[in-house]
């Protein structure tokens, strides 16, 4: 369902990372397939590819390897030896992202990231020089209960003294949709009409129509 978001008085846009800021399928597949190879397991199955795209690295490892305690333990040990920066080069920034962020900033609209990534997020911010474009970044390391629990959204609301009605979350997955619902804020589905219960956009520039 598409809604006229011009009726929304938004002070803050919160973005998911994977699938919204970046096309990260290749990067994620390379990382987890390398872990599979390290422990002698077959490459990712289709349902595993979908899962790792939206969950924390530890949730993903448990999902992939958790059927055997020893296998999961070996995967976690292998993870410690991996330099996550090697996989960031495979991220592809979504079109018009920086242009949109600059225009939102010029209008005084706060911009935040809410991601289930962990230590890799700081490397992404540095690699793509994103720090000036965002006012806050919340990862799974910053909360006790990451997405889809509401804690990460609530952390942003508290930081900037925002009302729920003043905030919107842009995401591409059911986990993002559930996060917005559990937090009581509006949700914009990015490139995924199946979860567009509030609104839908095909690209980042389309977001500007909701505000200007």
PDB file of C-alpha atoms in Angstrom:
ATOM      1  CA  UNK A   1       0.000   0.000   0.000  1.00  0.00           C
ATOM      2  CA  UNK A   2       1.330   3.431  -0.953  1.00  0.00           C
ATOM      3  CA  UNK A   3       0.544   6.314   1.397  1.00  0.00           C
ATOM      4  CA  UNK A   4       1.022  10.042   0.972  1.00  0.00           C
ATOM      5  CA  UNK A   5       3.868  10.470   3.417  1.00  0.00           C
ATOM      6  CA  UNK A   6       3.782  14.213   2.875  1.00  0.00           C
ATOM      7  CA  UNK A   7       1.142  14.064   5.619  1.00  0.00           C
ATOM      8  CA  UNK A   8       3.746  12.705   8.008  1.00  0.00           C
ATOM      9  CA  UNK A   9       5.773  15.262   9.943  1.00  0.00           C
ATOM     10  CA  UNK A  10       9.014  13.323  10.069  1.00  0.00           C
ATOM     11  CA  UNK A  11      12.100  14.482  11.981  1.00  0.00           C
ATOM     12  CA  UNK A  12      14.170  11.322  11.622  1.00  0.00           C
ATOM     13  CA  UNK A  13      14.702   8.649   8.957  1.00  0.00           C
ATOM     14  CA  UNK A  14      16.198   5.376  10.200  1.00  0.00           C
ATOM     15  CA  UNK A  15      17.805   3.075   7.644  1.00  0.00           C
ATOM     16  CA  UNK A  16      18.598  -0.598   7.667  1.00  0.00           C
ATOM     17  CA  UNK A  17      22.038  -1.337   6.170  1.00  0.00           C
ATOM     18  CA  UNK A  18      22.055  -4.569   4.141  1.00  0.00           C
ATOM     19  CA  UNK A  19      19.720  -4.414   1.175  1.00  0.00           C
ATOM     20  CA  UNK A  20      18.919  -0.728   1.766  1.00  0.00           C
ATOM     21  CA  UNK A  21      22.163   1.224   1.903  1.00  0.00           C
ATOM     22  CA  UNK A  22      24.026  -1.519   0.077  1.00  0.00           C
ATOM     23  CA  UNK A  23      23.459  -4.527  -2.095  1.00  0.00           C
ATOM     24  CA  UNK A  24      25.324  -6.926   0.178  1.00  0.00           C
ATOM     25  CA  UNK A  25      24.312 -10.346  -1.123  1.00  0.00           C
ATOM     26  CA  UNK A  26      27.701 -11.090  -2.677  1.00  0.00           C
ATOM     27  CA  UNK A  27      29.632  -9.909   0.379  1.00  0.00           C
ATOM     28  CA  UNK A  28      27.536 -11.989   2.765  1.00  0.00           C
ATOM     29  CA  UNK A  29      27.671 -15.084   0.581  1.00  0.00           C
ATOM     30  CA  UNK A  30      31.461 -14.879   0.312  1.00  0.00           C
ATOM     31  CA  UNK A  31      31.884 -14.527   4.074  1.00  0.00           C
ATOM     32  CA  UNK A  32      29.630 -17.403   5.082  1.00  0.00           C
ATOM     33  CA  UNK A  33      30.744 -19.672   2.248  1.00  0.00           C
ATOM     34  CA  UNK A  34      34.326 -19.121   3.405  1.00  0.00           C
ATOM     35  CA  UNK A  35      33.250 -20.181   6.892  1.00  0.00           C
ATOM     36  CA  UNK A  36      31.548 -23.228   5.411  1.00  0.00           C
ATOM     37  CA  UNK A  37      34.738 -24.135   3.559  1.00  0.00           C
ATOM     38  CA  UNK A  38      36.827 -23.619   6.690  1.00  0.00           C
ATOM     39  CA  UNK A  39      34.840 -26.235   8.615  1.00  0.00           C
ATOM     40  CA  UNK A  40      34.317 -28.597   5.680  1.00  0.00           C
ATOM     41  CA  UNK A  41      30.644 -27.932   5.116  1.00  0.00           C
ATOM     42  CA  UNK A  42      28.741 -27.493   1.833  1.00  0.00           C
ATOM     43  CA  UNK A  43      28.103 -23.899   0.634  1.00  0.00           C
ATOM     44  CA  UNK A  44      25.073 -21.923   1.783  1.00  0.00           C
ATOM     45  CA  UNK A  45      21.645 -23.212   0.920  1.00  0.00           C
ATOM     46  CA  UNK A  46      18.969 -20.842  -0.392  1.00  0.00           C
ATOM     47  CA  UNK A  47      17.187 -20.459   2.941  1.00  0.00           C
ATOM     48  CA  UNK A  48      20.514 -19.768   4.658  1.00  0.00           C
ATOM     49  CA  UNK A  49      21.382 -17.016   2.180  1.00  0.00           C
ATOM     50  CA  UNK A  50      18.112 -15.283   3.035  1.00  0.00           C
ATOM     51  CA  UNK A  51      18.664 -15.709   6.765  1.00  0.00           C
ATOM     52  CA  UNK A  52      22.217 -14.306   6.954  1.00  0.00           C
ATOM     53  CA  UNK A  53      21.069 -11.215   5.064  1.00  0.00           C
ATOM     54  CA  UNK A  54      18.906 -10.050   7.974  1.00  0.00           C
ATOM     55  CA  UNK A  55      20.369 -11.477  11.185  1.00  0.00           C
ATOM     56  CA  UNK A  56      23.424 -10.934  13.354  1.00  0.00           C
ATOM     57  CA  UNK A  57      26.603 -12.834  12.540  1.00  0.00           C
ATOM     58  CA  UNK A  58      26.207 -14.989  15.652  1.00  0.00           C
ATOM     59  CA  UNK A  59      22.571 -15.789  14.852  1.00  0.00           C
ATOM     60  CA  UNK A  60      23.612 -16.634  11.303  1.00  0.00           C
ATOM     61  CA  UNK A  61      26.419 -18.945  12.416  1.00  0.00           C
ATOM     62  CA  UNK A  62      24.058 -20.727  14.797  1.00  0.00           C
ATOM     63  CA  UNK A  63      21.476 -21.084  12.026  1.00  0.00           C
ATOM     64  CA  UNK A  64      24.012 -22.519   9.567  1.00  0.00           C
ATOM     65  CA  UNK A  65      26.194 -24.641  11.851  1.00  0.00           C
ATOM     66  CA  UNK A  66      24.162 -25.083  15.031  1.00  0.00           C
ATOM     67  CA  UNK A  67      22.996 -28.588  14.204  1.00  0.00           C
ATOM     68  CA  UNK A  68      26.350 -29.752  15.587  1.00  0.00           C
ATOM     69  CA  UNK A  69      27.934 -28.055  18.608  1.00  0.00           C
ATOM     70  CA  UNK A  70      31.468 -28.868  17.449  1.00  0.00           C
ATOM     71  CA  UNK A  71      30.789 -27.528  13.956  1.00  0.00           C
ATOM     72  CA  UNK A  72      29.417 -24.262  15.339  1.00  0.00           C
ATOM     73  CA  UNK A  73      32.412 -23.950  17.671  1.00  0.00           C
ATOM     74  CA  UNK A  74      34.817 -24.391  14.743  1.00  0.00           C
ATOM     75  CA  UNK A  75      32.925 -21.814  12.694  1.00  0.00           C
ATOM     76  CA  UNK A  76      33.158 -19.279  15.527  1.00  0.00           C
ATOM     77  CA  UNK A  77      36.884 -19.949  15.855  1.00  0.00           C
ATOM     78  CA  UNK A  78      37.305 -19.465  12.111  1.00  0.00           C
ATOM     79  CA  UNK A  79      35.401 -16.175  12.312  1.00  0.00           C
ATOM     80  CA  UNK A  80      38.002 -14.812  14.739  1.00  0.00           C
ATOM     81  CA  UNK A  81      40.699 -15.305  12.107  1.00  0.00           C
ATOM     82  CA  UNK A  82      38.805 -13.484   9.369  1.00  0.00           C
ATOM     83  CA  UNK A  83      39.391  -9.836   8.521  1.00  0.00           C
ATOM     84  CA  UNK A  84      35.870  -8.603   7.783  1.00  0.00           C
ATOM     85  CA  UNK A  85      37.281  -5.677   5.826  1.00  0.00           C
ATOM     86  CA  UNK A  86      38.134  -8.101   3.041  1.00  0.00           C
ATOM     87  CA  UNK A  87      34.427  -8.586   2.345  1.00  0.00           C
ATOM     88  CA  UNK A  88      33.404  -4.944   2.439  1.00  0.00           C
ATOM     89  CA  UNK A  89      34.889  -4.407  -1.032  1.00  0.00           C
ATOM     90  CA  UNK A  90      32.032  -6.526  -2.410  1.00  0.00           C
ATOM     91  CA  UNK A  91      29.356  -4.168  -1.087  1.00  0.00           C
ATOM     92  CA  UNK A  92      27.605  -2.102  -3.750  1.00  0.00           C
ATOM     93  CA  UNK A  93      26.127   1.209  -2.606  1.00  0.00           C
ATOM     94  CA  UNK A  94      22.530   1.689  -3.662  1.00  0.00           C
ATOM     95  CA  UNK A  95      21.914   4.387  -6.316  1.00  0.00           C
ATOM     96  CA  UNK A  96      21.195   7.966  -5.228  1.00  0.00           C
ATOM     97  CA  UNK A  97      21.866   7.201  -1.572  1.00  0.00           C
ATOM     98  CA  UNK A  98      24.345   9.991  -0.834  1.00  0.00           C
ATOM     99  CA  UNK A  99      22.356  12.531  -2.832  1.00  0.00           C
ATOM    100  CA  UNK A 100      19.245  11.717  -0.814  1.00  0.00           C
ATOM    101  CA  UNK A 101      21.077  11.827   2.511  1.00  0.00           C
ATOM    102  CA  UNK A 102      22.519  15.244   1.676  1.00  0.00           C
ATOM    103  CA  UNK A 103      19.091  16.647   0.844  1.00  0.00           C
ATOM    104  CA  UNK A 104      17.570  15.248   4.034  1.00  0.00           C
ATOM    105  CA  UNK A 105      20.432  16.765   6.027  1.00  0.00           C
ATOM    106  CA  UNK A 106      19.902  20.135   4.352  1.00  0.00           C
ATOM    107  CA  UNK A 107      16.271  20.040   5.464  1.00  0.00           C
ATOM    108  CA  UNK A 108      17.258  19.302   9.049  1.00  0.00           C
ATOM    109  CA  UNK A 109      15.984  15.717   9.032  1.00  0.00           C
ATOM    110  CA  UNK A 110      18.000  13.394  11.262  1.00  0.00           C
ATOM    111  CA  UNK A 111      19.465  10.256   9.679  1.00  0.00           C
ATOM    112  CA  UNK A 112      20.291   7.062  11.580  1.00  0.00           C
ATOM    113  CA  UNK A 113      21.278   3.477  10.835  1.00  0.00           C
ATOM    114  CA  UNK A 114      19.773   0.493  12.635  1.00  0.00           C
ATOM    115  CA  UNK A 115      21.531  -2.729  11.645  1.00  0.00           C
ATOM    116  CA  UNK A 116      22.076  -6.248  12.914  1.00  0.00           C
ATOM    117  CA  UNK A 117      25.658  -6.050  11.742  1.00  0.00           C
ATOM    118  CA  UNK A 118      28.270  -6.040  14.488  1.00  0.00           C
ATOM    119  CA  UNK A 119      31.977  -5.128  14.238  1.00  0.00           C
ATOM    120  CA  UNK A 120      31.916  -4.841  10.446  1.00  0.00           C
ATOM    121  CA  UNK A 121      29.727  -1.721  10.540  1.00  0.00           C
ATOM    122  CA  UNK A 122      32.504   0.634  11.615  1.00  0.00           C
ATOM    123  CA  UNK A 123      34.641  -0.587   8.710  1.00  0.00           C
ATOM    124  CA  UNK A 124      31.771   0.044   6.297  1.00  0.00           C
ATOM    125  CA  UNK A 125      31.304   3.573   7.617  1.00  0.00           C
ATOM    126  CA  UNK A 126      35.008   4.280   7.158  1.00  0.00           C
ATOM    127  CA  UNK A 127      35.385   2.577   3.777  1.00  0.00           C
ATOM    128  CA  UNK A 128      32.499   4.522   2.218  1.00  0.00           C
ATOM    129  CA  UNK A 129      33.089   7.758   4.215  1.00  0.00           C
ATOM    130  CA  UNK A 130      29.574   7.657   5.654  1.00  0.00           C
ATOM    131  CA  UNK A 131      30.120   9.203   9.075  1.00  0.00           C
ATOM    132  CA  UNK A 132      29.223  12.764   7.940  1.00  0.00           C
ATOM    133  CA  UNK A 133      25.938  11.552   6.487  1.00  0.00           C
ATOM    134  CA  UNK A 134      24.493  10.010   9.648  1.00  0.00           C
ATOM    135  CA  UNK A 135      23.721  11.317  13.116  1.00  0.00           C
ATOM    136  CA  UNK A 136      23.670   7.919  14.818  1.00  0.00           C
ATOM    137  CA  UNK A 137      24.525   4.283  14.085  1.00  0.00           C
ATOM    138  CA  UNK A 138      23.080   1.451  16.170  1.00  0.00           C
ATOM    139  CA  UNK A 139      24.409  -2.075  15.657  1.00  0.00           C
ATOM    140  CA  UNK A 140      23.595  -5.382  17.316  1.00  0.00           C
ATOM    141  CA  UNK A 141      26.529  -4.722  19.653  1.00  0.00           C
ATOM    142  CA  UNK A 142      24.861  -1.599  21.045  1.00  0.00           C
ATOM    143  CA  UNK A 143      21.764  -3.330  22.419  1.00  0.00           C
ATOM    144  CA  UNK A 144      20.933  -6.398  24.467  1.00  0.00           C
ATOM    145  CA  UNK A 145      18.084  -7.335  22.118  1.00  0.00           C
ATOM    146  CA  UNK A 146      18.705  -6.535  18.422  1.00  0.00           C
ATOM    147  CA  UNK A 147      16.123  -6.399  15.636  1.00  0.00           C
ATOM    148  CA  UNK A 148      13.287  -7.307  15.449  1.00  0.00           C
ATOM    149  CA  UNK A 149      13.007  -6.342  19.127  1.00  0.00           C
ATOM    150  CA  UNK A 150      12.286  -2.600  19.599  1.00  0.00           C
ATOM    151  CA  UNK A 151      15.333  -1.765  21.737  1.00  0.00           C
ATOM    152  CA  UNK A 152      17.460  -0.424  18.872  1.00  0.00           C
ATOM    153  CA  UNK A 153      14.698   1.913  17.668  1.00  0.00           C
ATOM    154  CA  UNK A 154      13.974   3.053  21.213  1.00  0.00           C
ATOM    155  CA  UNK A 155      17.650   3.891  21.657  1.00  0.00           C
ATOM    156  CA  UNK A 156      17.468   6.282  18.702  1.00  0.00           C
ATOM    157  CA  UNK A 157      14.198   7.833  19.871  1.00  0.00           C
ATOM    158  CA  UNK A 158      15.657   8.494  23.309  1.00  0.00           C
ATOM    159  CA  UNK A 159      18.898   9.935  21.929  1.00  0.00           C
ATOM    160  CA  UNK A 160      17.108  12.626  19.931  1.00  0.00           C
ATOM    161  CA  UNK A 161      14.010  12.990  22.099  1.00  0.00           C
ATOM    162  CA  UNK A 162      11.772  11.903  19.229  1.00  0.00           C
ATOM    163  CA  UNK A 163       8.140  10.891  19.237  1.00  0.00           C
ATOM    164  CA  UNK A 164       7.239   7.712  17.396  1.00  0.00           C
ATOM    165  CA  UNK A 165       5.061   9.722  14.997  1.00  0.00           C
ATOM    166  CA  UNK A 166       8.128  11.747  13.962  1.00  0.00           C
ATOM    167  CA  UNK A 167      10.173   8.719  12.935  1.00  0.00           C
ATOM    168  CA  UNK A 168      10.175   6.344   9.968  1.00  0.00           C
ATOM    169  CA  UNK A 169      12.184   3.181   9.343  1.00  0.00           C
ATOM    170  CA  UNK A 170      13.334   2.222   5.835  1.00  0.00           C
ATOM    171  CA  UNK A 171      13.977  -1.503   5.435  1.00  0.00           C
ATOM    172  CA  UNK A 172      13.849  -4.358   2.967  1.00  0.00           C
ATOM    173  CA  UNK A 173      13.073  -7.452   5.036  1.00  0.00           C
ATOM    174  CA  UNK A 174      10.445  -8.974   7.283  1.00  0.00           C
ATOM    175  CA  UNK A 175      12.829  -8.449  10.200  1.00  0.00           C
ATOM    176  CA  UNK A 176      12.803  -4.698   9.464  1.00  0.00           C
ATOM    177  CA  UNK A 177       9.040  -4.681   9.107  1.00  0.00           C
ATOM    178  CA  UNK A 178       8.668  -6.478  12.442  1.00  0.00           C
ATOM    179  CA  UNK A 179      11.103  -4.029  14.053  1.00  0.00           C
ATOM    180  CA  UNK A 180       8.994  -1.062  12.983  1.00  0.00           C
ATOM    181  CA  UNK A 181       5.821  -2.773  14.171  1.00  0.00           C
ATOM    182  CA  UNK A 182       7.282  -3.709  17.546  1.00  0.00           C
ATOM    183  CA  UNK A 183       8.503  -0.121  17.956  1.00  0.00           C
ATOM    184  CA  UNK A 184       5.256   1.504  16.876  1.00  0.00           C
ATOM    185  CA  UNK A 185       6.809   3.603  14.113  1.00  0.00           C
ATOM    186  CA  UNK A 186       6.005   3.929  10.406  1.00  0.00           C
ATOM    187  CA  UNK A 187       7.741   1.668   7.913  1.00  0.00           C
ATOM    188  CA  UNK A 188       8.829   2.225   4.312  1.00  0.00           C
ATOM    189  CA  UNK A 189       9.592  -0.942   2.363  1.00  0.00           C
ATOM    190  CA  UNK A 190      12.604  -0.618   0.065  1.00  0.00           C
ATOM    191  CA  UNK A 191      12.352  -2.672  -3.161  1.00  0.00           C
ATOM    192  CA  UNK A 192      10.062  -5.203  -1.482  1.00  0.00           C
ATOM    193  CA  UNK A 193       6.330  -4.714  -2.016  1.00  0.00           C
ATOM    194  CA  UNK A 194       5.470  -7.845  -0.049  1.00  0.00           C
ATOM    195  CA  UNK A 195       6.215  -6.053   3.228  1.00  0.00           C
ATOM    196  CA  UNK A 196       4.870  -2.608   2.261  1.00  0.00           C
ATOM    197  CA  UNK A 197       2.211  -2.221   4.928  1.00  0.00           C
ATOM    198  CA  UNK A 198       2.768   1.567   5.195  1.00  0.00           C
ATOM    199  CA  UNK A 199       4.615   2.645   2.053  1.00  0.00           C
ATOM    200  CA  UNK A 200       6.993   1.484  -0.673  1.00  0.00           C
ATOM    201  CA  UNK A 201       9.894   3.001  -2.634  1.00  0.00           C
ATOM    202  CA  UNK A 202      11.927   1.643  -5.553  1.00  0.00           C
ATOM    203  CA  UNK A 203      14.936   3.912  -5.010  1.00  0.00           C
ATOM    204  CA  UNK A 204      16.275   6.408  -2.508  1.00  0.00           C
ATOM    205  CA  UNK A 205      15.322   9.507  -4.462  1.00  0.00           C
ATOM    206  CA  UNK A 206      11.672   8.459  -4.211  1.00  0.00           C
ATOM    207  CA  UNK A 207      11.950   9.102  -0.481  1.00  0.00           C
ATOM    208  CA  UNK A 208      12.238  12.827  -1.156  1.00  0.00           C
ATOM    209  CA  UNK A 209       8.689  12.926  -2.520  1.00  0.00           C
ATOM    210  CA  UNK A 210       7.436  12.076   0.932  1.00  0.00           C
ATOM    211  CA  UNK A 211       9.022  15.161   2.500  1.00  0.00           C
ATOM    212  CA  UNK A 212       9.450  17.908  -0.090  1.00  0.00           C
TER     213      UNK A 212
END
